[in-house]
PDB file of C-alpha atoms in Angstrom:
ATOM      1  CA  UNK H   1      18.020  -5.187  -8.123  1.00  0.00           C
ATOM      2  CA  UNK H   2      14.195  -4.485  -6.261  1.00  0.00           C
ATOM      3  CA  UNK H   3      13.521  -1.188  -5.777  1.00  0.00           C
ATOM      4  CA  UNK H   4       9.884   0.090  -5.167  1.00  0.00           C
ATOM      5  CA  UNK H   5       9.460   3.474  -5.271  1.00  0.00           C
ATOM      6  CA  UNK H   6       6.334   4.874  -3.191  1.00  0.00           C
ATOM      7  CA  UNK H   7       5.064   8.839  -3.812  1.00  0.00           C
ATOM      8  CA  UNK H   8       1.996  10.742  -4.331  1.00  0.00           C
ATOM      9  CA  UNK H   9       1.385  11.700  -0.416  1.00  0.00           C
ATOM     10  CA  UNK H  10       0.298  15.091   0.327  1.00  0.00           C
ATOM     11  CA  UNK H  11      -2.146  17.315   2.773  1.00  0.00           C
ATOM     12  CA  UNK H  12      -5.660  17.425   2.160  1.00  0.00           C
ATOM     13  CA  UNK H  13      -8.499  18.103   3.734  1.00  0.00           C
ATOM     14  CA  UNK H  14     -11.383  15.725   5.839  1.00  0.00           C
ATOM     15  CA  UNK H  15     -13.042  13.885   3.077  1.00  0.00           C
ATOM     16  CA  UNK H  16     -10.469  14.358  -0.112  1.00  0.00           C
ATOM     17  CA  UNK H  17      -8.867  11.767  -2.213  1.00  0.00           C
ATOM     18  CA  UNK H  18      -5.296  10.664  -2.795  1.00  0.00           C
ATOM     19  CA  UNK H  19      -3.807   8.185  -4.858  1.00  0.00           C
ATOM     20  CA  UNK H  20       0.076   7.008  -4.071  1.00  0.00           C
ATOM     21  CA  UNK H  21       1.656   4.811  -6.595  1.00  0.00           C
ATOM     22  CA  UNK H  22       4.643   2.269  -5.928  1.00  0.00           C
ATOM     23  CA  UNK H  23       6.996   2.061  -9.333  1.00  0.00           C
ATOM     24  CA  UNK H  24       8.222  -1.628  -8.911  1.00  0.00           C
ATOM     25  CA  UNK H  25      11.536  -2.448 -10.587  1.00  0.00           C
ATOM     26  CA  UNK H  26      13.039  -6.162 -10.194  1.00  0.00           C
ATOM     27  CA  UNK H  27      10.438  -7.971 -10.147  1.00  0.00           C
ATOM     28  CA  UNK H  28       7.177  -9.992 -11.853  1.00  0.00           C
ATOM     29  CA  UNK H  29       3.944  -9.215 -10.982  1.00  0.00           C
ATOM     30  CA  UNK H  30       3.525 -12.445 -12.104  1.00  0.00           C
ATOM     31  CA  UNK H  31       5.322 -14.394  -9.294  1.00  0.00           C
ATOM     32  CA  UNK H  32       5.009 -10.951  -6.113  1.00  0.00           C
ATOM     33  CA  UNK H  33       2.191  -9.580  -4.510  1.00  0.00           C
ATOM     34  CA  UNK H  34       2.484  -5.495  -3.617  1.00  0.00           C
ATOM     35  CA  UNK H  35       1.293  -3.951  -0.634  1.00  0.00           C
ATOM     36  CA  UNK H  36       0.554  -0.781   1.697  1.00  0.00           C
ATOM     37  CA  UNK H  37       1.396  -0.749   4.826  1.00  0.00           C
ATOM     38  CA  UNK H  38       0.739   2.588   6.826  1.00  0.00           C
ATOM     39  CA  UNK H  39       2.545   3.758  10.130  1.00  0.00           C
ATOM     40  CA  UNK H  40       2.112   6.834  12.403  1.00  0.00           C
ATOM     41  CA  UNK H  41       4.938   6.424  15.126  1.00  0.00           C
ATOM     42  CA  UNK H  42       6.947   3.541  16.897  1.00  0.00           C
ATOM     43  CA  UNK H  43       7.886   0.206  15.333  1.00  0.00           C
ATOM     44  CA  UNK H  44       4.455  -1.378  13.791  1.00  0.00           C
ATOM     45  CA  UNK H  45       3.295  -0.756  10.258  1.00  0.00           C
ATOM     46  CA  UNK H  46      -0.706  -1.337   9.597  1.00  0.00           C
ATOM     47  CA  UNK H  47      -1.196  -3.866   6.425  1.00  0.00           C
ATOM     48  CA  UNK H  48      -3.631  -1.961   4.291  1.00  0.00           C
ATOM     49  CA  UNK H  49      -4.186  -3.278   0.963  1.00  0.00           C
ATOM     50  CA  UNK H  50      -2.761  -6.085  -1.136  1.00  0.00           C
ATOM     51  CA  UNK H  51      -3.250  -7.019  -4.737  1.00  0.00           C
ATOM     52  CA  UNK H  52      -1.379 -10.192  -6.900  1.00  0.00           C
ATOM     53  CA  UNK H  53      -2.603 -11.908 -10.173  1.00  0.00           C
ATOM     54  CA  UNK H  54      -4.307 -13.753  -9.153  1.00  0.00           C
ATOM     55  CA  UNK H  55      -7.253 -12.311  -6.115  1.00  0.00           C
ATOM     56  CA  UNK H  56      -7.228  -8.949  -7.622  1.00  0.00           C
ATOM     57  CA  UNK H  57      -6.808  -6.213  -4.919  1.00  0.00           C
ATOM     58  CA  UNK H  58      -7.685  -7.076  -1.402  1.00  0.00           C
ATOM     59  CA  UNK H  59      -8.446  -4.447   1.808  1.00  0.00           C
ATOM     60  CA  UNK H  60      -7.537  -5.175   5.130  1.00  0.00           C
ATOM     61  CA  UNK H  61      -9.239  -3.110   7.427  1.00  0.00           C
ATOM     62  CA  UNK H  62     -12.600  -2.379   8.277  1.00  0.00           C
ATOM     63  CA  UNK H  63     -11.612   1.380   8.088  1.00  0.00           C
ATOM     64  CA  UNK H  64     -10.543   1.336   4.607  1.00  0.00           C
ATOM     65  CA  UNK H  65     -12.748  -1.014   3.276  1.00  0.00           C
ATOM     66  CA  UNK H  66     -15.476   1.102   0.415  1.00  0.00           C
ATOM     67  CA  UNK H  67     -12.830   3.939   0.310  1.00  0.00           C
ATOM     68  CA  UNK H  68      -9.554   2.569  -0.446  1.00  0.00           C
ATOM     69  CA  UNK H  69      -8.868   0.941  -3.975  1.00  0.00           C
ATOM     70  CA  UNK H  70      -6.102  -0.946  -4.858  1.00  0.00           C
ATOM     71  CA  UNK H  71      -5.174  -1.637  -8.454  1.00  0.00           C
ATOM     72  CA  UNK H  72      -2.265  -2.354 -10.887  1.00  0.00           C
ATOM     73  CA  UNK H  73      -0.825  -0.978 -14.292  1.00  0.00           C
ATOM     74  CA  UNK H  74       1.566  -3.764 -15.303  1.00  0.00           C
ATOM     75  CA  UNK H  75       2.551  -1.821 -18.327  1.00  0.00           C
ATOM     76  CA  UNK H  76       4.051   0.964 -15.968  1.00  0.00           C
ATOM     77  CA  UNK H  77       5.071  -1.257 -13.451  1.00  0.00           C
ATOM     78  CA  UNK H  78       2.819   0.544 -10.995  1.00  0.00           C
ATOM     79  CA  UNK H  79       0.190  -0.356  -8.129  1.00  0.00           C
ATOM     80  CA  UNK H  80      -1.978   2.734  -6.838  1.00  0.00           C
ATOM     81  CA  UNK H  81      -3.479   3.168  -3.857  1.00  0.00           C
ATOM     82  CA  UNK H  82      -6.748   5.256  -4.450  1.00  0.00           C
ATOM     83  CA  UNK H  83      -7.831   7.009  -1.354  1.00  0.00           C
ATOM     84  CA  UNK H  84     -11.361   8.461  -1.669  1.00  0.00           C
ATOM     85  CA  UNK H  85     -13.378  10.130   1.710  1.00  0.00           C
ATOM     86  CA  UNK H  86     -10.228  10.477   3.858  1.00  0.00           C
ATOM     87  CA  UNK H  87     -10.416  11.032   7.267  1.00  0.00           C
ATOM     88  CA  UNK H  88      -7.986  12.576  10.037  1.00  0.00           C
ATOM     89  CA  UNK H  89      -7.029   9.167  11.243  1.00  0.00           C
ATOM     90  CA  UNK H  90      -5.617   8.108   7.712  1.00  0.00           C
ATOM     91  CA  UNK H  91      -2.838  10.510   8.361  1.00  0.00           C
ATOM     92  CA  UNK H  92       0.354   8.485   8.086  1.00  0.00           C
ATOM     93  CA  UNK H  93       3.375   7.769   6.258  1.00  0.00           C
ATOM     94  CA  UNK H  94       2.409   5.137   3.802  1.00  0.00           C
ATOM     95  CA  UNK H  95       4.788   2.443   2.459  1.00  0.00           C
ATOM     96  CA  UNK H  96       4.471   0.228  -0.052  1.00  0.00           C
ATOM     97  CA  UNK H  97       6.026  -3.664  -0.098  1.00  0.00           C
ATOM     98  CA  UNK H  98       6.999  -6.575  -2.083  1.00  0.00           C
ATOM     99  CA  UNK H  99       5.996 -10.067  -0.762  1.00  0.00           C
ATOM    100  CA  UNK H 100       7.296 -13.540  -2.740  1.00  0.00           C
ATOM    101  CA  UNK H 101       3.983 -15.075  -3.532  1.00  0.00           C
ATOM    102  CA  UNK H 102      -0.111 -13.938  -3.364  1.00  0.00           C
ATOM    103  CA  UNK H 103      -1.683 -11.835  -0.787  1.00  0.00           C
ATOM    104  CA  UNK H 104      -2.276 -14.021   2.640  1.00  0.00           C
ATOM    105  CA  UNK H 105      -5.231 -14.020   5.030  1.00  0.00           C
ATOM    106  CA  UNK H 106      -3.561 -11.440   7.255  1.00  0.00           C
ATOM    107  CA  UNK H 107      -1.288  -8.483   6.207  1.00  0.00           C
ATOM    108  CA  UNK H 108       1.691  -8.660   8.490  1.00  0.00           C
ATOM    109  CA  UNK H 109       4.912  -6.233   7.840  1.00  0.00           C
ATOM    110  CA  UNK H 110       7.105  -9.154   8.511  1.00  0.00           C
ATOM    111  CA  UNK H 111       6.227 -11.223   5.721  1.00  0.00           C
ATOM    112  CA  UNK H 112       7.701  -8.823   3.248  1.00  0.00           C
ATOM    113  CA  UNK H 113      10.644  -8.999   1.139  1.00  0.00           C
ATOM    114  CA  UNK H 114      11.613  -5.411   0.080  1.00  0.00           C
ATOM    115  CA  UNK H 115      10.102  -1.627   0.839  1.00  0.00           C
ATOM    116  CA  UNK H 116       9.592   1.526  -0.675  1.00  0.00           C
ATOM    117  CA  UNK H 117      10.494   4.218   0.915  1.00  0.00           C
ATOM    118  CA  UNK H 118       7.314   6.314   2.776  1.00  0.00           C
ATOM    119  CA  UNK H 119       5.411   8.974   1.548  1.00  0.00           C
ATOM    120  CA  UNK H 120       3.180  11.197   4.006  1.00  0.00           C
ATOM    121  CA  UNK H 121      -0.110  12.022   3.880  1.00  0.00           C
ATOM    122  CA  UNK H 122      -1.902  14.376   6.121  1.00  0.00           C
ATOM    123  CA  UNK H 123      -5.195  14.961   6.315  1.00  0.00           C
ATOM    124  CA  UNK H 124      -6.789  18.102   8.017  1.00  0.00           C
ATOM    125  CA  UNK H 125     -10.016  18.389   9.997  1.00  0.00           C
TER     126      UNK H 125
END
């Protein structure tokens, strides 16, 4: 059975750091690639970061990009999302996903095979 397990959300103030880790269970690192996705309200989930085997760890958007690290610990069969110099618009439940294969050009929700459940993070100005 797949589970991924997302926590480490919290509130923090304009310009602090969080990192959220995803416990995979399942699955290879080997063959899946692991994702965040964020999402504030209504149906669509942002693709945020992305990491397989192969590419290493992968940002999505500009807004991210020099402040948001992705990285994996195979031997706790954990990705982290390190989130340095947040800002009020990263407020957002955060979800992490399992995709069958590397990370693609674009990060789209539908392309993914299982989720984690979200984890919130809040971030004051």
């Amino acid at each position: 059975e797949v589970q991924l397990q997302a926590s480490g959300g919290g509130s923090v103030p304009t310009g602090g750091s969080l990192t959220l880790s995803c416990i995979v269970s399942g699955l290879s690192f080997d063959d899946w690639s692991i994702s965040w996705f964020r999402q504030e309200s209504g149906p669509f989930r942002e693709g945020i970061s992305c990491i397989d085997q192969e590419q290493g760890g992968i940002n999505y958007p500009e807004s991210v990009k020099g402040r948001f690290t992705i990285s994996t610990d195979t031997a706790k069969n954990t990705v982290y999302l390190q989130m340095n110099n947040l800002k009020p618009e990263d407020s957002s439940t955060y979800y992490c996903a399992a995709d069958l294969g590397p990370c693609t050009t674009t990060l789209f929700q539908y392309g993914m095979n299982y989720w984690g459940e979200g984890t919130l993070v809040t971030v004051s100005s």
